[in-house]
Structure formats: C-alpha cells, structure tokens
C-alpha cells in the first residue's frame, strides 16, 4: 500500500512537471498554444455535460468518445475475426506461410493514411472506409502473435493429441486453442492499441463525428484549446483500454 | 502361441546436413503376449526411436512393426504410450486429462461413465484425491502417475513406457517402479519399457533387449530375466542370480561403448 501511494505521488509529480512545461510554453514562446487554465475554461462545457448534443460536430466529450469507441470496436472485431484464423493458418501450414508471409510483411508497414483513400474508393462511403482502415492496420499483431503461438505449441502436447487419436476438431479445441490463447491475447491487446491510434486518422480524413473528427474540425475553426481536450481524451481512453486488456491478459494467464 | 507384436528388420535413417544418419539398422524383436520387455542401451543409441515407431509417432525407413499381422503406420489406442515427461495438458484438471483419453477409447460410454472410468484409474495409481487439481500444482512423480492413469484409461493391450522415470528422484522412482510392477502383476499387459537404468530393467522385465551403440544400432543381446515373481526389491538385493545378470548387462554395455570409441578413433 505504501509502495502504491509512493508510486502514485511520483506519477503526479511527473504530471505536474509536464503541465508546468505546457503552461510555460504557452506563456513564452508559443502564444497560440492555450494554457492549461484556458484549455479548461474553454472545454469545461464539453466535460461537465459530456452527453449533451448541440449539433452534429458539437457534442459532449462523452458522446464523442462513445462514437469513436464504437467505431474502434467494430474495426477491432473485424480485425481479430480475420486475423486469428489467418494466424492459425500461417502457424500450422508451412506452405501457407511461404505463400503469404512476404505479402504480409509488405502490407504491415503501410500507414492508415495510405489505406483510407483506397477504402473510400472501394466503399464510396466514409464509415465502411474507416472500418476497413482500422481493421487492416490493426490486425497484424493478432496475425503475427497467433502464428507465433501456434508454432510454440510444445511437441509433447501434439504427440499426446496424436497418441490419443483426437479428432481434428478436438485437437483444435483441447490442444491448439488453449495453448495459443495467451499469445492470441497479447496480439489482441496490441491490435486494440493500434485500432485506437488509427481511429483519429480515420475520423480526421472522413470528417465523421468522434474524438478525431472533433479534433480536426476545431483545428479548422481555430479553437485550439479543443485540440488539447481531444488529445488528452485520446490519451486517457487509450491508456484505459490498454489497462483493461492487460488485466484480462493476466487473468487469462492465471488459468 | 500368438505373436502379438513383431519388429522386423526395422531401420531408421535421418537426413542431416552432413549426410544420412542411420540411427537404427536391422532391429529385430518379437514381443510375446503378457510379456514385459525392457529395451536397454546407452543414451542416444536409438531405443526411444524404436519405441516411437512402435507407438506410431514416426515411420520406419525400411522394415517395420507388425501387430496381429498388420503393419503399424500411425498411433493406435491399443498401444498406450507413457512419455518421458508427464505431458499433461496444463489447462485441464487432472481428471479432465484422463477423461480426454477415456472419451476417445470408450466412445460408447456416456460422459458420466467416462468420468467414472477416469476416476477408477486415478484411484488405481493412487492420485484420486487430486482429480480437481491443476497438473502444474502436482509434483513430478504425481504428474507421472496421472500420465500412467491416462494411458491405462485407454485400456490398451500394449503399454509403451519411454524412460518414464528418468526425471524423478530415486525414492519417487522406486515408488513408481513398484506401481508399474503391481499393475502388471494384476492384468499382465504387454509392456515395452525403454530405459538406461540397469536395475530398473532387471527389476521389472521378463527379458532385456540390449542395444548396441549407435549409429546403426540393433539388438546386441537378448537376456531372459528368470528372477522369481512377484519381485521384491529387498529380496533381489540378496539374490545371486540378480548379480550374475547385472554383471552380464554391464559387461555388454562396457564392451560396446569401448568398441564404439575404438571405431570413432579409427
């Protein structure tokens, strides 16, 4: 407990130092950057009534975050729905691996900003294009980790499955899946992190309501304090998501 | 007399970067029904290779294993294998690990009966109290008992034991050897035991197949173990036959390792 309070105090000190630097910057070299106090003053209506809807792009921060989270959830589930079986196939078949690994390595480093226009061309609508981009960018950690997990299944377990003559389906449910689960979950955690990174880019370019869309709109309207509000929100939500997945992961490993 | 398991001129070669490595060459053996045979040799002489072919986990390059006149090319539930390490699935409870096997071997039983069967074998090997425990929380010796229960729950005709006690401390090893001996006395399953422990082979088996050193190892000597049954560790300690047999085994193993070193030097 003492250790915990100590750590908490230290992280608060760190937060204050960064906040102080922010205030200092806005007071000296960069007058356009709103100070922490001004940011609060101009943003508090969004924070204090987070569920209020005043217009399409003028909504409480809670609603904006909910839109973004919902979009990320859809993209993320699409990603793991495609990524997990793909990882299993890559991990279990050498032929499949040799066939598709080079292509995957080629697609992996492509930025969301590059996929988005292609999504728009393909779907002609911003919403499916955003989901396409999120799914395509965030599925790689799931693919790679699932593949690694399948490869790491101890030969002993596979031999047990063979000696007991388990059917393919039971081999999968009793041996492959549980042995790979911790790896898969690490993949999911990383994928969710990327999906949240991509949402901002996707919303900026498609102009849909959400934290990212709001950020871009307020930049265009020259209300800079709202940019900072969005950035802070993105950070806090991203942090919370990662912690949640981390918690689920440790629970899973304890089984 | 039926000859349930015959190994005929079994040869196993591995392709390595430096060429073909022939681990086992022209291995011949006949295992009688209800017989307990030990396969004894130096580490790396290919005894586990032979057993894994009998288990159906790998294929012979030439020759093969015949059970009831049929050649073996895959694992079968009539041949249960106990591995060197317990190999229990850590995400299943002890009971579920055994049920996994019982279910495959007895598809006609319903789930409750399969569970009962698994319990019966856990009790038989003396670990019934741990049925809801995760295998990782059990000692190595207890885990290996569960692994034996899993093999027995297949109710196999052949029990293949691949150095099953190698990783245990000597007290636990004695306990498990006694367990296997007890089980064998009860229903006389045909057993093949791979080991490099001379006393273990003498204590448990009816016949020891001594393997020459690899590469190209084969059966160098067949030694019938005529010691009286049921066997008792303390009685054997004063048995002159036991020491005569032990001497023979050691003489063979020493001779072959020297021969091997000479060949290597030449």
Coordinates of N, CA, C and O in Angstrom, one line a residue, chain A residues 128-232:
Chain A
X128 N -17.7 2.7 -43.8 CA -17.1 1.4 -44.1 C -15.6 1.6 -44.4 O -14.8 0.8 -44.1
X129 N -15.2 2.8 -45.0 CA -13.8 3.0 -45.3 C -13.0 3.1 -44.0 O -11.9 2.6 -43.9
X130 N -13.6 3.8 -43.0 CA -12.9 3.9 -41.7 C -12.7 2.5 -41.1 O -11.7 2.2 -40.6
X131 N -13.8 1.7 -41.1 CA -13.7 0.3 -40.5 C -12.6 -0.5 -41.3 O -11.8 -1.2 -40.7
X132 N -12.7 -0.4 -42.6 CA -11.7 -1.1 -43.4 C -10.3 -0.7 -43.0 O -9.4 -1.6 -42.8
X133 N -10.0 0.6 -42.8 CA -8.7 1.0 -42.5 C -8.3 0.5 -41.1 O -7.2 0.1 -40.9
X134 N -9.2 0.7 -40.1 CA -8.9 0.2 -38.8 C -8.6 -1.3 -38.8 O -7.6 -1.7 -38.2
X135 N -9.4 -2.0 -39.4 CA -9.2 -3.5 -39.4 C -7.9 -3.9 -40.1 O -7.1 -4.7 -39.6
X136 N -7.6 -3.2 -41.2 CA -6.5 -3.6 -42.0 C -5.2 -3.2 -41.3 O -4.2 -3.9 -41.4
X137 N -5.2 -2.1 -40.6 CA -4.0 -1.7 -39.9 C -3.8 -2.4 -38.6 O -2.7 -2.6 -38.1
X138 N -4.9 -2.8 -37.9 CA -4.7 -3.3 -36.5 C -4.6 -4.8 -36.5 O -4.4 -5.4 -35.5
X139 N -4.9 -5.5 -37.6 CA -4.9 -6.9 -37.5 C -3.5 -7.6 -37.4 O -3.4 -8.8 -37.0
X140 N -2.5 -6.9 -37.8 CA -1.2 -7.6 -38.0 C -0.6 -8.2 -36.6 O -0.1 -9.3 -36.6
X141 N -0.7 -7.4 -35.5 CA -0.2 -8.0 -34.3 C -1.0 -9.3 -33.9 O -0.4 -10.3 -33.4
X142 N -2.3 -9.4 -34.2 CA -3.0 -10.6 -33.9 C -2.6 -11.7 -34.8 O -2.3 -12.8 -34.4
X143 N -2.4 -11.4 -36.1 CA -1.9 -12.4 -37.1 C -0.5 -13.0 -36.6 O -0.4 -14.2 -36.5
X144 N 0.4 -12.1 -36.3 CA 1.8 -12.5 -36.0 C 1.8 -13.2 -34.7 O 2.5 -14.3 -34.6
X145 N 1.1 -12.7 -33.7 CA 1.2 -13.4 -32.4 C 0.5 -14.7 -32.4 O 1.0 -15.7 -31.8
X146 N -0.6 -14.8 -33.1 CA -1.3 -16.1 -33.1 C -0.4 -17.1 -33.8 O -0.3 -18.2 -33.4
X147 N 0.2 -16.7 -34.9 CA 1.1 -17.6 -35.7 C 2.2 -18.0 -34.8 O 2.5 -19.2 -34.7
X148 N 2.9 -17.1 -34.0 CA 3.9 -17.5 -33.1 C 3.5 -18.4 -32.1 O 4.2 -19.4 -31.8
X149 N 2.2 -18.2 -31.6 CA 1.7 -19.1 -30.5 C 1.5 -20.5 -31.1 O 1.8 -21.5 -30.4
X150 N 1.0 -20.6 -32.3 CA 0.8 -21.9 -32.8 C 2.1 -22.7 -33.0 O 2.3 -23.8 -32.7
X151 N 3.1 -21.9 -33.5 CA 4.4 -22.5 -33.7 C 5.1 -22.9 -32.4 O 5.9 -23.8 -32.3
X152 N 4.7 -22.2 -31.3 CA 5.3 -22.5 -30.0 C 4.6 -23.6 -29.2 O 5.0 -23.9 -28.1
X153 N 3.6 -24.2 -29.8 CA 2.9 -25.3 -29.1 C 4.0 -26.5 -28.9 O 4.6 -26.9 -29.8
X154 N 4.2 -26.9 -27.6 CA 5.2 -27.9 -27.4 C 4.9 -29.2 -28.2 O 3.7 -29.6 -28.2
X155 N 5.9 -29.8 -28.8 CA 5.7 -31.0 -29.5 C 5.1 -32.1 -28.6 O 4.3 -32.9 -29.1
X156 N 5.4 -32.1 -27.3 CA 4.8 -33.1 -26.4 C 3.3 -33.1 -26.4 O 2.7 -34.1 -26.5
X157 N 2.7 -31.9 -26.4 CA 1.2 -31.8 -26.4 C 0.7 -32.3 -27.8 O -0.3 -33.0 -27.8
X158 N 1.4 -32.0 -28.9 CA 0.9 -32.5 -30.2 C 1.0 -34.0 -30.2 O 0.1 -34.7 -30.8
X159 N 2.1 -34.6 -29.6 CA 2.2 -36.0 -29.5 C 1.1 -36.7 -28.7 O 0.6 -37.7 -29.1
X160 N 0.7 -36.0 -27.6 CA -0.4 -36.5 -26.8 C -1.6 -36.6 -27.7 O -2.3 -37.6 -27.7
X161 N -1.9 -35.5 -28.4 CA -3.1 -35.5 -29.2 C -3.0 -36.6 -30.3 O -4.1 -37.2 -30.5
X162 N -1.9 -36.9 -30.8 CA -1.8 -37.9 -31.8 C -1.9 -39.3 -31.2 O -2.6 -40.2 -31.8
X163 N -1.3 -39.5 -30.1 CA -1.4 -40.8 -29.4 C -2.8 -41.1 -29.0 O -3.3 -42.3 -29.1
X164 N -3.5 -40.1 -28.5 CA -4.9 -40.3 -28.1 C -5.9 -40.3 -29.3 O -7.1 -40.5 -29.1
X165 N -5.3 -40.1 -30.5 CA -6.1 -40.1 -31.7 C -7.3 -39.1 -31.6 O -8.4 -39.5 -32.0
X166 N -7.0 -37.9 -31.1 CA -8.1 -36.9 -31.1 C -8.5 -36.5 -32.5 O -7.6 -36.4 -33.4
X167 N -9.7 -36.2 -32.7 CA -10.2 -35.8 -34.0 C -9.6 -34.4 -34.2 O -9.2 -33.7 -33.3
X168 N -9.6 -33.9 -35.5 CA -9.1 -32.6 -35.8 C -9.7 -31.5 -34.9 O -9.1 -30.6 -34.4
X169 N -11.0 -31.6 -34.8 CA -11.8 -30.6 -34.1 C -11.4 -30.6 -32.6 O -11.2 -29.6 -32.0
X170 N -11.3 -31.8 -32.0 CA -10.9 -31.9 -30.6 C -9.4 -31.5 -30.4 O -9.1 -30.9 -29.4
X171 N -8.6 -31.8 -31.4 CA -7.2 -31.3 -31.3 C -7.2 -29.8 -31.2 O -6.4 -29.2 -30.4
X172 N -8.0 -29.2 -32.0 CA -8.1 -27.8 -32.0 C -8.6 -27.2 -30.7 O -8.0 -26.3 -30.1
X173 N -9.7 -27.7 -30.2 CA -10.3 -27.2 -29.0 C -9.6 -27.5 -27.7 O -9.5 -26.7 -26.8
X174 N -9.0 -28.7 -27.7 CA -8.3 -29.2 -26.5 C -6.9 -28.9 -26.4 O -6.3 -28.8 -25.3
X175 N -6.2 -28.7 -27.5 CA -4.8 -28.5 -27.5 C -4.4 -27.2 -28.1 O -3.8 -26.3 -27.5
X176 N -4.7 -27.0 -29.4 CA -4.2 -25.8 -30.2 C -4.7 -24.5 -29.5 O -3.9 -23.6 -29.3
X177 N -6.0 -24.5 -29.4 CA -6.6 -23.2 -28.9 C -6.1 -22.8 -27.5 O -5.6 -21.7 -27.3
X178 N -6.2 -23.7 -26.5 CA -5.8 -23.3 -25.2 C -4.3 -23.0 -25.1 O -3.8 -22.1 -24.4
X179 N -3.5 -23.7 -26.0 CA -2.0 -23.5 -25.9 C -1.7 -22.1 -26.6 O -0.7 -21.5 -26.2
X180 N -2.5 -21.7 -27.5 CA -2.2 -20.5 -28.2 C -2.9 -19.2 -27.6 O -2.5 -18.1 -27.9
X181 N -3.9 -19.5 -26.7 CA -4.7 -18.4 -26.2 C -3.8 -17.2 -25.6 O -4.1 -16.0 -25.9
X182 N -2.8 -17.5 -24.8 CA -2.1 -16.3 -24.2 C -1.4 -15.5 -25.3 O -1.4 -14.3 -25.2
X183 N -0.9 -16.1 -26.3 CA -0.3 -15.4 -27.4 C -1.3 -14.6 -28.2 O -1.1 -13.4 -28.5
X184 N -2.5 -15.2 -28.4 CA -3.5 -14.5 -29.1 C -3.9 -13.3 -28.4 O -4.1 -12.2 -29.0
X185 N -4.0 -13.4 -27.1 CA -4.4 -12.2 -26.3 C -3.4 -11.1 -26.3 O -3.8 -9.9 -26.3
X186 N -2.2 -11.4 -26.3 CA -1.1 -10.4 -26.5 C -1.4 -9.7 -27.8 O -1.3 -8.5 -27.9
X187 N -1.7 -10.5 -28.8 CA -1.9 -9.9 -30.1 C -3.1 -9.0 -30.1 O -3.1 -7.9 -30.6
X188 N -4.2 -9.4 -29.4 CA -5.4 -8.6 -29.3 C -5.1 -7.3 -28.6 O -5.6 -6.2 -29.0
X189 N -4.3 -7.3 -27.6 CA -4.0 -6.1 -26.8 C -3.3 -5.1 -27.7 O -3.6 -3.9 -27.8
X190 N -2.3 -5.6 -28.5 CA -1.5 -4.7 -29.4 C -2.4 -4.2 -30.5 O -2.4 -3.1 -30.9
X191 N -3.3 -5.1 -31.0 CA -4.2 -4.7 -32.1 C -5.1 -3.6 -31.6 O -5.4 -2.7 -32.4
X192 N -5.7 -3.7 -30.4 CA -6.6 -2.7 -29.9 C -5.9 -1.4 -29.8 O -6.4 -0.3 -30.1
X193 N -4.6 -1.4 -29.4 CA -3.8 -0.2 -29.3 C -3.7 0.5 -30.6 O -3.9 1.7 -30.7
X194 N -3.4 -0.3 -31.6 CA -3.3 0.3 -33.0 C -4.6 0.8 -33.5 O -4.7 1.8 -34.1
X195 N -5.7 0.0 -33.2 CA -7.0 0.4 -33.7 C -7.4 1.8 -33.1 O -7.9 2.6 -33.8
X196 N -7.0 2.0 -31.9 CA -7.3 3.3 -31.3 C -6.4 4.4 -31.9 O -6.9 5.6 -32.0
X197 N -5.2 4.1 -32.3 CA -4.3 5.1 -32.9 C -4.9 5.5 -34.3 O -4.9 6.6 -34.7
X198 N -5.5 4.4 -35.0 CA -5.9 4.7 -36.4 C -7.2 5.5 -36.4 O -7.5 6.2 -37.3
X199 N -8.1 5.3 -35.3 CA -9.4 6.0 -35.3 C -9.2 7.5 -35.6 O -10.0 8.1 -36.3
X200 N -8.2 8.1 -35.0 CA -8.1 9.5 -35.1 C -7.8 9.9 -36.6 O -8.5 10.8 -37.1
X201 N -6.9 9.2 -37.2 CA -6.6 9.5 -38.6 C -7.8 9.2 -39.4 O -8.1 10.1 -40.3
X202 N -8.5 8.1 -39.2 CA -9.7 7.8 -40.0 C -10.8 8.9 -39.8 O -11.4 9.3 -40.8
X203 N -11.0 9.4 -38.6 CA -12.1 10.4 -38.4 C -11.7 11.7 -39.0 O -12.5 12.5 -39.5
X204 N -10.4 12.0 -38.9 CA -9.9 13.3 -39.4 C -10.2 13.4 -40.9 O -10.7 14.4 -41.4
X205 N -9.8 12.3 -41.6 CA -10.0 12.3 -43.0 C -11.4 12.2 -43.5 O -11.7 12.7 -44.6
X206 N -12.2 11.5 -42.8 CA -13.6 11.3 -43.2 C -14.5 12.3 -42.6 O -15.7 12.4 -43.1
X207 N -14.1 13.0 -41.6 CA -14.9 14.0 -41.0 C -16.2 13.5 -40.3 O -17.2 14.2 -40.3
X208 N -16.1 12.3 -39.8 CA -17.2 11.8 -39.1 C -17.1 12.2 -37.6 O -16.1 12.4 -37.1
X209 N -18.3 12.3 -36.9 CA -18.3 12.7 -35.5 C -17.6 11.6 -34.6 O -17.7 10.5 -34.8
X210 N -16.7 12.1 -33.7 CA -15.9 11.3 -32.9 C -14.8 12.2 -32.4 O -14.7 13.3 -32.7
X211 N -13.9 11.6 -31.5 CA -12.9 12.5 -31.0 C -11.9 13.0 -32.0 O -11.6 14.2 -32.0
X212 N -11.6 12.1 -33.0 CA -10.7 12.5 -34.1 C -11.3 13.6 -35.0 O -10.7 14.6 -35.4
X213 N -12.6 13.3 -35.3 CA -13.3 14.3 -36.2 C -13.4 15.6 -35.5 O -13.2 16.7 -36.2
X214 N -13.7 15.6 -34.3 CA -13.9 16.8 -33.5 C -12.5 17.6 -33.4 O -12.5 18.8 -33.7
X215 N -11.5 16.9 -33.2 CA -10.1 17.5 -33.2 C -9.8 18.3 -34.5 O -9.4 19.4 -34.5
X216 N -10.1 17.6 -35.6 CA -9.8 18.2 -36.9 C -10.7 19.4 -37.2 O -10.2 20.4 -37.6
X217 N -12.0 19.3 -36.8 CA -12.9 20.4 -37.0 C -12.5 21.6 -36.2 O -12.6 22.8 -36.7
X218 N -12.1 21.4 -34.9 CA -11.8 22.5 -34.1 C -10.5 23.2 -34.5 O -10.3 24.4 -34.3
X219 N -9.6 22.4 -35.1 CA -8.4 23.0 -35.7 C -8.8 23.9 -36.8 O -8.3 25.1 -36.9
X220 N -9.7 23.5 -37.7 CA -10.2 24.3 -38.8 C -10.9 25.5 -38.3 O -10.9 26.6 -38.9
X221 N -11.6 25.4 -37.1 CA -12.3 26.6 -36.6 C -11.4 27.4 -35.7 O -11.9 28.3 -35.0
X222 N -10.1 27.1 -35.6 CA -9.2 27.8 -34.8 C -9.4 27.9 -33.3 O -9.0 28.8 -32.6
X223 N -10.2 26.8 -32.8 CA -10.3 26.7 -31.4 C -9.3 25.7 -30.8 O -9.6 24.5 -30.7
X224 N -8.1 26.2 -30.5 CA -7.0 25.3 -30.3 C -7.1 24.6 -28.9 O -6.6 23.5 -28.8
X225 N -7.8 25.2 -28.0 CA -8.0 24.5 -26.7 C -8.7 23.2 -26.8 O -8.4 22.2 -26.1
X226 N -9.6 23.1 -27.8 CA -10.3 21.9 -28.0 C -9.5 20.8 -28.6 O -9.8 19.6 -28.5
X227 N -8.4 21.2 -29.3 CA -7.5 20.2 -29.8 C -6.8 19.5 -28.7 O -6.7 18.3 -28.6
X228 N -6.4 20.4 -27.7 CA -5.8 19.8 -26.5 C -6.8 18.9 -25.7 O -6.4 17.8 -25.2
X229 N -8.0 19.3 -25.7 CA -9.0 18.5 -25.0 C -9.1 17.1 -25.7 O -9.1 16.1 -25.0
X230 N -9.1 17.1 -27.0 CA -9.2 15.9 -27.7 C -8.0 15.0 -27.5 O -8.1 13.8 -27.3
X231 N -6.8 15.7 -27.5 CA -5.6 14.9 -27.3 C -5.6 14.2 -26.0 O -5.3 13.0 -25.9
X232 N -6.0 15.0 -25.0 CA -6.0 14.4 -23.6 C -7.0 13.2 -23.5 O -6.7 12.2 -22.9

